[in-house]
Tab-separated table of C-alpha atoms in Angstrom:
chain	number	residue	atom	x	y	z
A	1	MET	CA	0.000	0.000	0.000
A	2	THR	CA	1.313	3.431	-0.962
A	3	TYR	CA	0.383	6.292	1.327
A	4	SER	CA	1.882	9.667	2.203
A	5	ASN	CA	2.816	10.766	5.714
A	6	PRO	CA	1.531	12.635	7.559
A	7	ILE	CA	-1.874	11.102	6.843
A	8	ILE	CA	-3.501	14.062	8.658
A	9	PRO	CA	-1.282	17.114	8.054
A	10	GLY	CA	-1.332	20.262	10.140
A	11	PHE	CA	-2.652	20.694	13.675
A	12	ALA	CA	-3.544	17.002	14.372
A	13	PRO	CA	-1.892	15.554	17.507
A	14	ASP	CA	-2.754	12.552	19.736
A	15	PRO	CA	-4.602	10.410	17.159
A	16	SER	CA	-7.000	7.616	18.042
A	17	ILE	CA	-8.709	5.347	15.523
A	18	CYS	CA	-11.314	2.621	15.157
A	19	LEU	CA	-12.872	0.633	12.314
A	20	ILE	CA	-16.666	0.790	11.951
A	21	ASP	CA	-18.436	-1.159	9.178
A	22	GLY	CA	-15.442	-1.027	6.861
A	23	THR	CA	-14.603	2.654	7.456
A	24	PHE	CA	-11.820	4.008	9.652
A	25	PHE	CA	-12.690	6.909	11.946
A	26	LEU	CA	-9.853	8.961	13.443
A	27	VAL	CA	-9.966	11.748	16.041
A	28	THR	CA	-7.291	14.071	17.427
A	29	SER	CA	-6.780	16.662	20.152
A	30	SER	CA	-8.028	20.191	19.500
A	31	PHE	CA	-7.092	22.084	22.716
A	32	HIS	CA	-8.450	25.670	22.460
A	33	LEU	CA	-10.241	25.363	19.104
A	34	PHE	CA	-14.015	25.295	18.712
A	35	PRO	CA	-15.590	23.114	17.481
A	36	GLY	CA	-13.331	20.542	19.076
A	37	ILE	CA	-12.237	16.954	18.376
A	38	PRO	CA	-12.127	16.791	14.563
A	39	ILE	CA	-13.190	13.520	12.880
A	40	TYR	CA	-11.494	12.105	9.778
A	41	THR	CA	-12.589	9.044	7.782
A	42	SER	CA	-10.954	6.680	5.318
A	43	LYS	CA	-11.755	3.419	3.552
A	44	ASP	CA	-8.157	2.577	2.641
A	45	LEU	CA	-5.834	4.478	5.066
A	46	VAL	CA	-4.534	6.393	2.026
A	47	SER	CA	-7.125	9.088	1.320
A	48	TRP	CA	-8.885	10.811	4.213
A	49	THR	CA	-11.909	13.089	4.539
A	50	HIS	CA	-12.554	15.598	7.307
A	51	ILE	CA	-16.253	15.032	8.046
A	52	GLY	CA	-16.814	17.211	11.093
A	53	SER	CA	-16.017	17.773	14.754
A	54	VAL	CA	-17.409	16.487	18.027
A	55	SER	CA	-17.679	19.420	20.413
A	56	PRO	CA	-20.147	18.268	23.070
A	57	PRO	CA	-23.611	19.840	22.659
A	58	VAL	CA	-23.676	21.123	26.250
A	59	ARG	CA	-20.991	23.780	26.054
A	60	SER	CA	-21.707	25.038	29.568
A	61	GLN	CA	-20.560	21.636	30.850
A	62	VAL	CA	-17.481	21.326	28.622
A	63	SER	CA	-16.320	24.933	28.379
A	64	LEU	CA	-13.124	26.133	26.696
A	65	THR	CA	-13.089	29.468	28.516
A	66	ARG	CA	-10.053	28.380	30.542
A	67	ALA	CA	-8.257	26.791	27.589
A	68	THR	CA	-5.458	29.267	28.183
A	69	THR	CA	-1.747	28.765	27.539
A	70	PHE	CA	1.007	28.464	30.147
A	71	LEU	CA	4.578	29.524	29.411
A	72	ASP	CA	6.896	27.345	31.500
A	73	PRO	CA	10.640	28.130	31.144
A	74	TRP	CA	12.915	25.073	31.183
A	75	ASP	CA	16.475	24.802	32.444
A	76	ASP	CA	17.811	24.307	28.901
A	77	GLY	CA	16.687	27.811	27.934
A	78	THR	CA	13.599	26.702	26.008
A	79	THR	CA	9.996	27.175	27.071
A	80	LEU	CA	7.116	24.723	27.318
A	81	VAL	CA	4.051	26.264	25.664
A	82	ALA	CA	1.180	24.333	27.259
A	83	THR	CA	-2.361	25.023	26.098
A	84	GLY	CA	-5.436	23.772	27.962
A	85	GLY	CA	-8.698	22.496	26.526
A	86	LEU	CA	-9.507	19.176	24.869
A	87	TYR	CA	-6.720	16.596	25.221
A	88	ALA	CA	-6.176	13.208	23.622
A	89	PRO	CA	-9.603	11.768	22.789
A	90	THR	CA	-10.024	8.012	22.364
A	91	ILE	CA	-12.624	6.621	19.936
A	92	ARG	CA	-14.084	3.123	20.333
A	93	HIS	CA	-17.090	1.246	18.900
A	94	HIS	CA	-19.071	-1.387	20.787
A	95	ASN	CA	-22.438	-3.058	20.123
A	96	GLY	CA	-23.452	-0.527	17.467
A	97	VAL	CA	-22.525	2.552	19.520
A	98	THR	CA	-19.499	4.811	19.009
A	99	TYR	CA	-17.942	6.348	22.113
A	100	ILE	CA	-15.406	9.139	22.536
A	101	ILE	CA	-13.743	9.790	25.867
A	102	CYS	CA	-11.666	12.931	26.326
A	103	THR	CA	-10.072	15.229	28.911
A	104	ASN	CA	-10.888	18.909	29.314
A	105	VAL	CA	-7.854	20.577	30.934
A	106	ILE	CA	-9.037	23.676	32.806
A	107	HIS	CA	-6.403	26.243	33.721
A	108	GLY	CA	-6.776	28.233	36.915
A	109	ALA	CA	-7.182	31.970	37.383
A	110	SER	CA	-3.453	32.549	37.979
A	111	ASN	CA	-2.651	31.181	34.505
A	112	LEU	CA	0.547	29.697	35.933
A	113	PRO	CA	1.882	26.128	35.582
A	114	GLY	CA	0.477	23.897	38.295
A	115	ASP	CA	-2.770	25.859	38.641
A	116	GLU	CA	-5.032	23.552	36.646
A	117	ARG	CA	-7.536	20.757	36.942
A	118	SER	CA	-9.017	18.210	34.590
A	119	GLU	CA	-12.382	16.645	33.858
A	120	GLN	CA	-13.109	13.522	31.844
A	121	PHE	CA	-16.185	13.272	29.665
A	122	ILE	CA	-17.775	10.611	27.457
A	123	ILE	CA	-20.088	11.219	24.495
A	124	HIS	CA	-21.680	8.645	22.218
A	125	THR	CA	-23.695	8.212	19.045
A	126	SER	CA	-25.403	5.373	17.214
A	127	ASP	CA	-24.670	7.049	13.847
A	128	ILE	CA	-21.256	8.693	13.672
A	129	GLN	CA	-21.879	10.009	10.152
A	130	SER	CA	-24.884	12.016	11.373
A	131	GLY	CA	-22.909	14.321	13.637
A	132	ASN	CA	-25.530	13.906	16.359
A	133	TRP	CA	-23.869	13.226	19.706
A	134	SER	CA	-25.211	12.698	23.198
A	135	ASP	CA	-24.828	15.175	26.013
A	136	PRO	CA	-21.522	14.642	27.814
A	137	ILE	CA	-21.238	12.305	30.778
A	138	ILE	CA	-18.714	14.027	33.037
A	139	PHE	CA	-16.709	12.426	35.801
A	140	HIS	CA	-14.215	14.350	37.884
A	141	GLU	CA	-11.358	11.860	38.000
A	142	PRO	CA	-8.044	13.758	37.795
A	143	GLY	CA	-5.709	12.898	34.941
A	144	ILE	CA	-5.290	13.116	31.184
A	145	ASP	CA	-5.392	10.915	28.084
A	146	PRO	CA	-8.318	8.611	28.987
A	147	SER	CA	-8.971	5.421	27.038
A	148	LEU	CA	-11.830	2.904	26.932
A	149	LEU	CA	-11.663	-0.891	26.948
A	150	PHE	CA	-14.793	-2.977	26.375
A	151	ASP	CA	-14.073	-6.442	27.790
A	152	ASP	CA	-17.039	-8.829	27.660
A	153	ASP	CA	-19.860	-7.019	29.491
A	154	ARG	CA	-17.609	-4.637	31.407
A	155	VAL	CA	-16.113	-1.267	30.549
A	156	TYR	CA	-12.807	0.070	31.836
A	157	VAL	CA	-11.087	3.441	31.677
A	158	GLN	CA	-7.318	3.807	31.585
A	159	LEU	CA	-6.017	7.204	32.656
A	160	CYS	CA	-2.694	8.956	33.169
A	161	ARG	CA	-2.354	10.636	36.539
A	162	VAL	CA	0.116	13.506	36.403
A	163	GLY	CA	2.252	14.984	39.136
A	164	PRO	CA	5.817	14.340	40.156
A	165	GLU	CA	5.312	10.953	38.440
A	166	PHE	CA	3.171	10.104	35.401
A	167	GLU	CA	1.475	6.775	36.094
A	168	ILE	CA	-1.276	4.687	34.480
A	169	TYR	CA	-4.418	3.835	36.414
A	170	ASN	CA	-7.291	1.524	35.513
A	171	MET	CA	-10.885	1.623	36.756
A	172	GLU	CA	-14.180	-0.005	35.876
A	173	ILE	CA	-17.051	2.363	35.095
A	174	ASP	CA	-20.742	2.328	34.281
A	175	ILE	CA	-20.667	3.556	30.683
A	176	GLU	CA	-24.242	4.874	30.926
A	177	SER	CA	-23.671	7.134	33.935
A	178	GLY	CA	-19.904	7.495	34.267
A	179	THR	CA	-20.133	6.148	37.836
A	180	LEU	CA	-17.001	4.384	39.071
A	181	ILE	CA	-17.603	0.705	39.860
A	182	THR	CA	-14.045	0.189	41.124
A	183	GLN	CA	-11.605	2.713	42.509
A	184	PRO	CA	-8.690	3.753	40.271
A	185	THR	CA	-5.836	1.254	40.600
A	186	LEU	CA	-2.217	1.825	39.593
A	187	ILE	CA	-1.310	-0.746	36.927
A	188	TRP	CA	1.942	0.554	35.390
A	189	LYS	CA	4.562	3.186	36.047
A	190	GLY	CA	6.059	2.853	32.612
A	191	TRP	CA	9.209	1.428	31.144
A	192	LYS	CA	11.560	4.365	31.717
A	193	ARG	CA	9.193	5.950	34.234
A	194	GLY	CA	9.276	9.347	32.586
A	195	PHE	CA	6.056	11.056	31.437
A	196	THR	CA	4.199	7.742	31.005
A	197	GLU	CA	0.923	8.772	29.347
A	198	GLY	CA	-1.449	8.091	26.435
A	199	PRO	CA	-2.513	4.586	27.587
A	200	HIS	CA	-4.498	2.127	25.470
A	201	ILE	CA	-5.181	-1.525	26.321
A	202	TYR	CA	-5.776	-4.196	23.651
A	203	LYS	CA	-6.894	-7.764	24.340
A	204	LYS	CA	-5.136	-10.175	21.971
A	205	ASP	CA	-4.173	-13.847	22.112
A	206	GLY	CA	-5.033	-14.166	25.796
A	207	TRP	CA	-2.931	-11.131	26.762
A	208	TYR	CA	-3.779	-7.584	27.764
A	209	TYR	CA	-1.290	-5.319	25.967
A	210	LEU	CA	-0.821	-1.822	27.415
A	211	LEU	CA	0.534	0.728	24.936
A	212	CYS	CA	1.826	4.038	26.311
A	213	ALA	CA	3.759	7.124	25.311
A	214	GLU	CA	6.840	8.056	27.300
A	215	GLY	CA	9.637	10.617	27.363
A	216	GLY	CA	7.458	13.707	26.909
A	217	THR	CA	5.957	14.785	23.605
A	218	PHE	CA	9.109	16.394	22.232
A	219	GLN	CA	12.558	15.109	21.213
A	220	ASN	CA	12.557	12.116	23.601
A	221	HIS	CA	9.045	10.960	22.742
A	222	MET	CA	8.536	7.216	22.291
A	223	LEU	CA	6.073	4.351	22.351
A	224	SER	CA	6.466	1.641	24.976
A	225	ILE	CA	4.419	-1.476	25.632
A	226	ALA	CA	3.757	-3.959	28.433
A	227	ARG	CA	1.473	-6.960	28.836
A	228	SER	CA	-0.269	-9.096	31.422
A	229	ARG	CA	-2.569	-12.128	31.540
A	230	ASP	CA	-4.699	-10.170	34.024
A	231	LEU	CA	-6.197	-6.782	33.219
A	232	TRP	CA	-5.151	-5.472	36.614
A	233	GLY	CA	-1.558	-6.645	36.238
A	234	PRO	CA	1.198	-7.061	37.015
A	235	TYR	CA	2.412	-5.821	33.634
A	236	GLU	CA	5.766	-6.904	32.246
A	237	HIS	CA	7.437	-4.541	29.809
A	238	CYS	CA	8.566	-5.581	26.362
A	239	PRO	CA	12.266	-6.577	26.329
A	240	ALA	CA	12.656	-4.607	23.079
A	241	ASN	CA	11.234	-1.326	24.452
A	242	PRO	CA	10.954	1.337	23.247
A	243	LEU	CA	8.468	-0.082	20.801
A	244	TYR	CA	9.296	2.859	18.550
A	245	THR	CA	11.118	6.179	18.800
A	246	ALA	CA	12.799	8.550	16.352
A	247	SER	CA	14.981	9.977	19.127
A	248	GLY	CA	18.673	9.741	18.301
A	249	THR	CA	18.017	9.357	14.569
A	250	ASP	CA	18.295	11.802	11.682
A	251	ARG	CA	14.840	10.948	10.359
A	252	TYR	CA	12.680	13.739	8.967
A	253	ILE	CA	9.755	12.572	11.117
A	254	GLN	CA	10.671	13.206	14.761
A	255	ASN	CA	9.031	13.386	18.216
A	256	THR	CA	7.035	10.240	17.424
A	257	GLY	CA	4.795	8.755	20.105
A	258	HIS	CA	1.272	8.786	21.539
A	259	GLY	CA	-0.101	6.087	19.267
A	260	ASP	CA	-3.090	3.794	18.849
A	261	LEU	CA	-2.726	0.252	17.460
A	262	PHE	CA	-5.425	-1.110	15.149
A	263	GLU	CA	-6.197	-3.908	12.710
A	264	ASP	CA	-7.394	-3.273	9.160
A	265	GLN	CA	-10.015	-5.192	7.147
A	266	ASN	CA	-7.382	-7.690	5.961
A	267	GLY	CA	-5.929	-8.543	9.350
A	268	ASN	CA	-2.886	-6.272	9.011
A	269	TRP	CA	-1.800	-4.264	12.048
A	270	TRP	CA	-0.924	-0.562	12.038
A	271	VAL	CA	-0.340	2.275	14.431
A	272	VAL	CA	-1.390	5.905	14.121
A	273	LEU	CA	0.906	8.172	16.087
A	274	LEU	CA	1.845	11.799	16.427
A	275	GLY	CA	5.085	13.288	15.174
A	276	ILE	CA	6.570	16.385	13.616
A	277	ARG	CA	8.356	17.095	10.349
A	278	LEU	CA	11.705	18.555	11.415
A	279	HIS	CA	14.057	20.279	8.996
A	280	GLU	CA	16.986	22.439	10.094
A	281	GLY	CA	15.411	22.958	13.497
A	282	ARG	CA	12.037	23.961	12.078
A	283	SER	CA	8.688	22.219	12.542
A	284	ILE	CA	6.217	24.993	11.759
A	285	MET	CA	3.243	22.626	11.393
A	286	GLY	CA	3.550	21.327	14.938
A	287	ARG	CA	2.357	17.834	15.845
A	288	GLU	CA	0.658	15.901	13.038
A	289	THR	CA	-0.762	12.383	12.554
A	290	PHE	CA	1.382	9.676	10.961
A	291	LEU	CA	0.829	6.033	10.018
A	292	ALA	CA	3.255	3.124	10.455
A	293	ALA	CA	3.019	-0.595	9.709
A	294	VAL	CA	3.112	-3.086	12.578
A	295	ASP	CA	4.115	-6.758	12.639
A	296	TRP	CA	2.276	-8.548	15.442
A	297	PRO	CA	2.612	-12.372	15.375
A	298	GLU	CA	0.217	-14.403	17.499
A	299	GLY	CA	1.248	-14.456	21.166
A	300	GLU	CA	4.297	-12.268	20.500
A	301	TRP	CA	5.250	-8.651	20.981
A	302	PRO	CA	4.453	-6.203	18.165
A	303	THR	CA	7.176	-4.409	16.234
A	304	VAL	CA	6.705	-1.043	14.524
A	305	GLN	CA	8.266	-0.131	11.188
A	306	PRO	CA	9.531	3.458	10.912
A	307	PRO	CA	6.841	5.650	9.320
A	308	ASP	CA	7.271	6.046	5.569
A	309	GLU	CA	8.483	9.556	4.915
A	310	SER	CA	8.989	11.752	1.901
A	311	ARG	CA	10.052	15.357	1.503
A	312	ASN	CA	8.810	15.455	-2.086
A	313	LEU	CA	6.203	18.204	-2.222
A	314	ASP	CA	4.653	16.527	-5.252
A	315	THR	CA	3.700	13.626	-2.981
A	316	GLN	CA	1.191	15.317	-0.733
A	317	PRO	CA	-1.066	13.668	1.857
A	318	ILE	CA	-4.561	13.024	0.473
A	319	LEU	CA	-6.908	14.919	2.775
A	320	PHE	CA	-10.238	16.062	1.360
A	321	GLU	CA	-11.603	19.280	2.795
A	322	ASN	CA	-14.118	21.075	0.625
A	323	GLN	CA	-13.228	24.776	0.672
A	324	ASN	CA	-16.915	25.617	1.055
A	325	SER	CA	-17.657	22.982	3.696
A	326	PRO	CA	-18.369	24.260	7.216
A	327	VAL	CA	-16.221	21.501	8.766
A	328	ARG	CA	-13.020	23.421	8.017
A	329	TRP	CA	-13.925	26.480	10.075
A	330	VAL	CA	-12.705	26.906	13.645
A	331	HIS	CA	-12.887	29.593	16.329
A	332	LEU	CA	-11.031	30.257	19.558
A	333	ARG	CA	-12.473	28.920	22.818
A	334	ASP	CA	-16.192	29.424	23.516
A	335	ALA	CA	-17.088	31.400	20.427
A	336	ASN	CA	-20.393	33.206	20.022
A	337	LEU	CA	-21.421	31.723	16.681
A	338	GLU	CA	-24.101	34.368	16.161
A	339	ARG	CA	-21.288	36.827	15.409
A	340	TYR	CA	-20.298	34.993	12.216
A	341	HIS	CA	-21.824	34.380	8.818
A	342	VAL	CA	-19.986	32.409	6.133
A	343	ASP	CA	-21.051	31.977	2.521
A	344	GLY	CA	-18.360	30.165	0.543
A	345	LYS	CA	-15.293	32.397	0.641
A	346	THR	CA	-17.228	35.386	2.003
A	347	ILE	CA	-17.191	36.063	5.740
A	348	THR	CA	-19.051	38.583	7.833
A	349	LEU	CA	-18.157	38.919	11.490
A	350	GLN	CA	-19.066	41.288	14.272
A	351	ALA	CA	-15.881	42.781	15.660
A	352	ASP	CA	-15.261	42.538	19.385
A	353	THR	CA	-13.026	44.545	21.689
A	354	VAL	CA	-11.192	41.345	22.698
A	355	ASP	CA	-7.595	41.372	21.429
A	356	LEU	CA	-5.562	38.485	20.002
A	357	THR	CA	-3.514	38.468	23.208
A	358	SER	CA	-6.549	37.619	25.357
A	359	ALA	CA	-5.841	34.563	27.496
A	360	ASP	CA	-9.407	33.358	27.981
A	361	MET	CA	-11.973	35.376	26.009
A	362	SER	CA	-12.998	34.436	22.483
A	363	VAL	CA	-11.531	36.814	19.909
A	364	ALA	CA	-13.723	37.645	16.905
A	365	PHE	CA	-11.763	35.165	14.785
A	366	ILE	CA	-12.645	32.499	12.234
A	367	GLY	CA	-10.097	30.419	10.375
A	368	GLN	CA	-8.845	27.084	9.114
A	369	ARG	CA	-5.946	24.825	9.970
A	370	GLN	CA	-2.873	25.236	7.780
A	371	ARG	CA	-2.479	21.876	6.014
A	372	LYS	CA	0.373	22.482	3.549
A	373	LEU	CA	4.003	23.284	4.247
A	374	HIS	CA	4.132	25.477	1.146
A	375	GLY	CA	1.131	27.586	0.224
A	376	THR	CA	-0.635	30.930	0.271
A	377	ALA	CA	-3.431	32.356	2.376
A	378	ALA	CA	-5.249	35.487	1.250
A	379	VAL	CA	-8.341	37.578	1.902
A	380	GLU	CA	-9.929	40.891	0.875
A	381	LEU	CA	-11.199	43.325	3.515
A	382	TYR	CA	-14.008	45.636	2.356
A	383	HIS	CA	-14.272	49.217	3.588
A	384	PRO	CA	-17.155	49.425	6.096
A	385	PRO	CA	-19.545	52.419	6.074
A	386	SER	CA	-18.631	53.417	9.647
A	387	PRO	CA	-15.203	52.031	10.540
A	388	ALA	CA	-14.693	53.901	13.805
A	389	SER	CA	-12.107	52.292	16.081
A	390	LEU	CA	-11.695	49.158	13.982
A	391	ARG	CA	-8.749	46.894	13.240
A	392	ALA	CA	-9.315	43.918	10.955
A	393	GLY	CA	-7.129	41.575	8.956
A	394	LEU	CA	-5.441	38.215	8.486
A	395	CYS	CA	-3.625	36.223	11.168
A	396	LEU	CA	-1.549	33.072	11.579
A	397	TYR	CA	-2.423	32.046	15.129
A	398	LYS	CA	-1.081	29.414	17.515
A	399	ASP	CA	-2.165	30.821	20.882
A	400	GLU	CA	-2.447	34.106	22.754
A	401	HIS	CA	1.351	34.271	23.187
A	402	ARG	CA	2.252	33.434	19.565
A	403	PHE	CA	0.766	34.903	16.406
A	404	LEU	CA	1.612	36.917	13.294
A	405	ALA	CA	-1.035	39.358	12.085
A	406	ILE	CA	-1.432	41.868	9.280
A	407	ASP	CA	-4.411	44.209	9.535
A	408	TYR	CA	-5.756	47.633	8.707
A	409	ASN	CA	-6.244	50.241	11.433
A	410	PHE	CA	-9.077	52.474	10.266
A	411	ASP	CA	-8.381	55.121	12.910
A	412	LEU	CA	-4.737	55.569	11.885
A	413	LYS	CA	-5.239	54.669	8.207
A	414	GLN	CA	-2.340	52.245	8.453
A	415	VAL	CA	-1.535	48.672	7.553
A	416	HIS	CA	-0.095	47.176	10.701
A	417	PHE	CA	2.039	44.026	10.961
A	418	GLU	CA	2.670	42.410	14.321
A	419	ALA	CA	4.785	39.349	15.231
A	420	VAL	CA	4.452	38.080	18.814
A	421	ASN	CA	6.113	35.075	20.439
A	422	GLY	CA	6.155	35.338	24.218
A	423	ALA	CA	8.017	32.033	24.483
A	424	ARG	CA	11.005	33.656	22.757
A	425	SER	CA	10.513	37.273	23.854
A	426	ILE	CA	9.744	38.293	20.272
A	427	LEU	CA	7.659	41.441	19.842
A	428	ARG	CA	7.995	43.136	16.481
A	429	SER	CA	5.700	45.503	14.617
A	430	GLN	CA	5.711	47.613	11.464
A	431	SER	CA	3.235	50.125	10.058
A	432	HIS	CA	2.596	51.489	6.580
A	433	ASP	CA	0.473	54.541	5.782
A	434	VAL	CA	-2.173	53.408	3.319
A	435	SER	CA	-5.516	54.755	2.123
A	436	PHE	CA	-8.033	52.799	0.095
A	437	GLN	CA	-11.515	53.346	-1.267
A	438	SER	CA	-13.245	49.972	-1.428
A	439	GLN	CA	-11.014	47.079	-0.431
A	440	ILE	CA	-7.600	46.085	0.822
A	441	ALA	CA	-6.175	42.580	0.410
A	442	PHE	CA	-3.766	40.698	2.666
A	443	LYS	CA	-1.612	37.703	1.800
A	444	ILE	CA	0.619	35.237	3.664
A	445	GLU	CA	3.035	33.152	1.586
A	446	TYR	CA	4.498	30.292	3.576
A	447	THR	CA	7.195	27.691	3.100
A	448	GLU	CA	8.947	25.349	5.488
A	449	SER	CA	11.456	28.091	6.231
A	450	SER	CA	9.716	31.457	5.850
A	451	LEU	CA	6.514	33.457	6.254
A	452	LYS	CA	6.022	36.471	3.974
A	453	PHE	CA	3.245	39.055	4.535
A	454	SER	CA	1.964	41.419	1.811
A	455	PHE	CA	-0.945	43.769	1.091
A	456	ARG	CA	-2.477	45.674	-1.793
A	457	ALA	CA	-5.035	48.486	-1.872
A	458	ASP	CA	-7.903	48.678	-4.372
A	459	GLN	CA	-6.508	46.041	-6.781
A	460	GLY	CA	-3.140	47.792	-6.954
A	461	ASP	CA	0.238	46.098	-6.861
A	462	TRP	CA	1.167	43.842	-3.982
A	463	GLN	CA	3.412	45.549	-1.441
A	464	PHE	CA	5.752	43.747	0.920
A	465	ALA	CA	4.964	44.216	4.612
A	466	SER	CA	7.276	41.855	6.494
A	467	GLU	CA	8.914	38.438	6.541
A	468	SER	CA	9.768	35.992	9.334
A	469	ASP	CA	11.885	32.856	9.662
A	470	THR	CA	9.782	29.879	10.746
A	471	SER	CA	12.485	28.862	13.210
A	472	ASN	CA	11.160	31.722	15.372
A	473	TRP	CA	7.790	29.907	15.572
A	474	THR	CA	9.046	26.398	16.346
A	475	ASP	CA	8.568	25.805	20.069
A	476	ASN	CA	7.915	23.071	22.629
A	477	ASP	CA	4.193	23.451	22.055
A	478	PHE	CA	0.933	21.516	21.859
A	479	THR	CA	-0.900	23.405	19.108
A	480	GLY	CA	-0.393	24.083	15.407
A	481	PRO	CA	-0.988	26.970	13.002
A	482	VAL	CA	-4.495	28.220	12.227
A	483	ILE	CA	-4.933	30.959	9.610
A	484	GLY	CA	-7.966	33.181	9.794
A	485	VAL	CA	-9.519	36.637	9.808
A	486	PHE	CA	-10.277	38.772	12.838
A	487	GLY	CA	-11.892	42.041	13.817
A	488	ILE	CA	-11.137	44.169	16.881
A	489	GLY	CA	-13.644	46.928	17.528
A	490	ASP	CA	-16.905	47.823	19.192
A	491	ASN	CA	-19.435	45.535	17.485
A	492	VAL	CA	-18.667	46.759	13.961
A	493	ALA	CA	-19.769	44.465	11.093
A	494	VAL	CA	-16.696	43.468	9.067
A	495	ASN	CA	-16.931	41.958	5.585
A	496	PHE	CA	-14.228	39.793	4.005
A	497	GLY	CA	-14.154	38.100	0.612
A	498	GLY	CA	-12.002	35.670	-1.334
A	499	PHE	CA	-10.713	33.890	1.758
A	500	GLU	CA	-8.334	31.037	0.935
A	501	VAL	CA	-5.851	28.906	2.835
A	502	ASP	CA	-3.291	26.556	1.233
A	503	SER	CA	-3.896	27.818	-2.300
């Protein structure tokens, strides 16, 4: 089988997958984006379609208001950029019902590392293609990266408890109510006992196999595995651990880990896992979803083949996202959807006084994930009748500490460019005096190494605004780039046209 990695390019970390009636369904983390938990489908593991997202219907119960971002300086001089929100969903199918279990990481008022809590929730549907999901069942068990195991008539949750140690706990639950039937029990501390997380249990050949991620989600990331004849342990680790890691290699695909093993329609085993594409210290796309073949003989340990990789831009991942489909659009945190109207490439939004640097409020922003390493994003901004105190434009956004924006300030009659990365103490801005009658266009041209920002007024010539090296936007982070339009002002209607990403 010939496929191109990453199978889900762009902002797509922590994949989980299951096979339902001959179709694969894959979900990933979404952190601060709304709607959350995107769903991708495939019949052949080669071509994929983004069919929607799974934000729980009851947003008051699963709120993204505190999906803020911590900056945590490390001793090596780098900074951990840790965003809250929806972490590491697991998707499973049992007796005609599809379940997703996920963590909502809620940051505290101080917005400092350590001031956070987590909630687990489960949603389900009898028709995953319909997009109709149940209300969330919430249980307040601390931890991250929950997984589900259906074993005969019982249901179990595996969960990573974080703290000084990252350890894996197992508990039996009532899947209808979320009530714990047994208390959480420690079943494994991990192979290297460092950031043991992302657990999944598989029952195969009379064994319970426990797959985990270890080493942290950056350069030391890895997959490890253990097994036991008894679900509750003790678990023995694989003598060949790590099951897979790119650490210490010169492979293009690095930081590989947090995977989910699965069997295809022909009995072949695979693993979906997260990783980054790293070139000369740059990984502008962040954590993406990759596919690797697995050899798993009966009664034996599995082995993972290194993910197939290519740097040939003519061999692109096959991901179908209709430009006019609503599934592509995302907002920040708990967005007020009444402020937005989209018709194809035309967008109308009601500007808000909330700035891009806001840690918890929802900026008047609508955009799409960047999917291509090399491409162009562009939009036209139309002159409003009463533009008092309005800024509006185009932005490449990762979080409230890291974004690049080009906009028009109607008060000052200036095109303004701003580059902000609080993790690297980058704060740069430039302004250009510009007047226009009907419209002004903005453009971002991106490659693996650079980001170039331009503008043109009233169909005139394109003018260069600024350029940035993508190495300045490669951090120890959880999120990936989203490109969209925004408006900052007091409830002014802002009209955009010709919006495109990855053209």
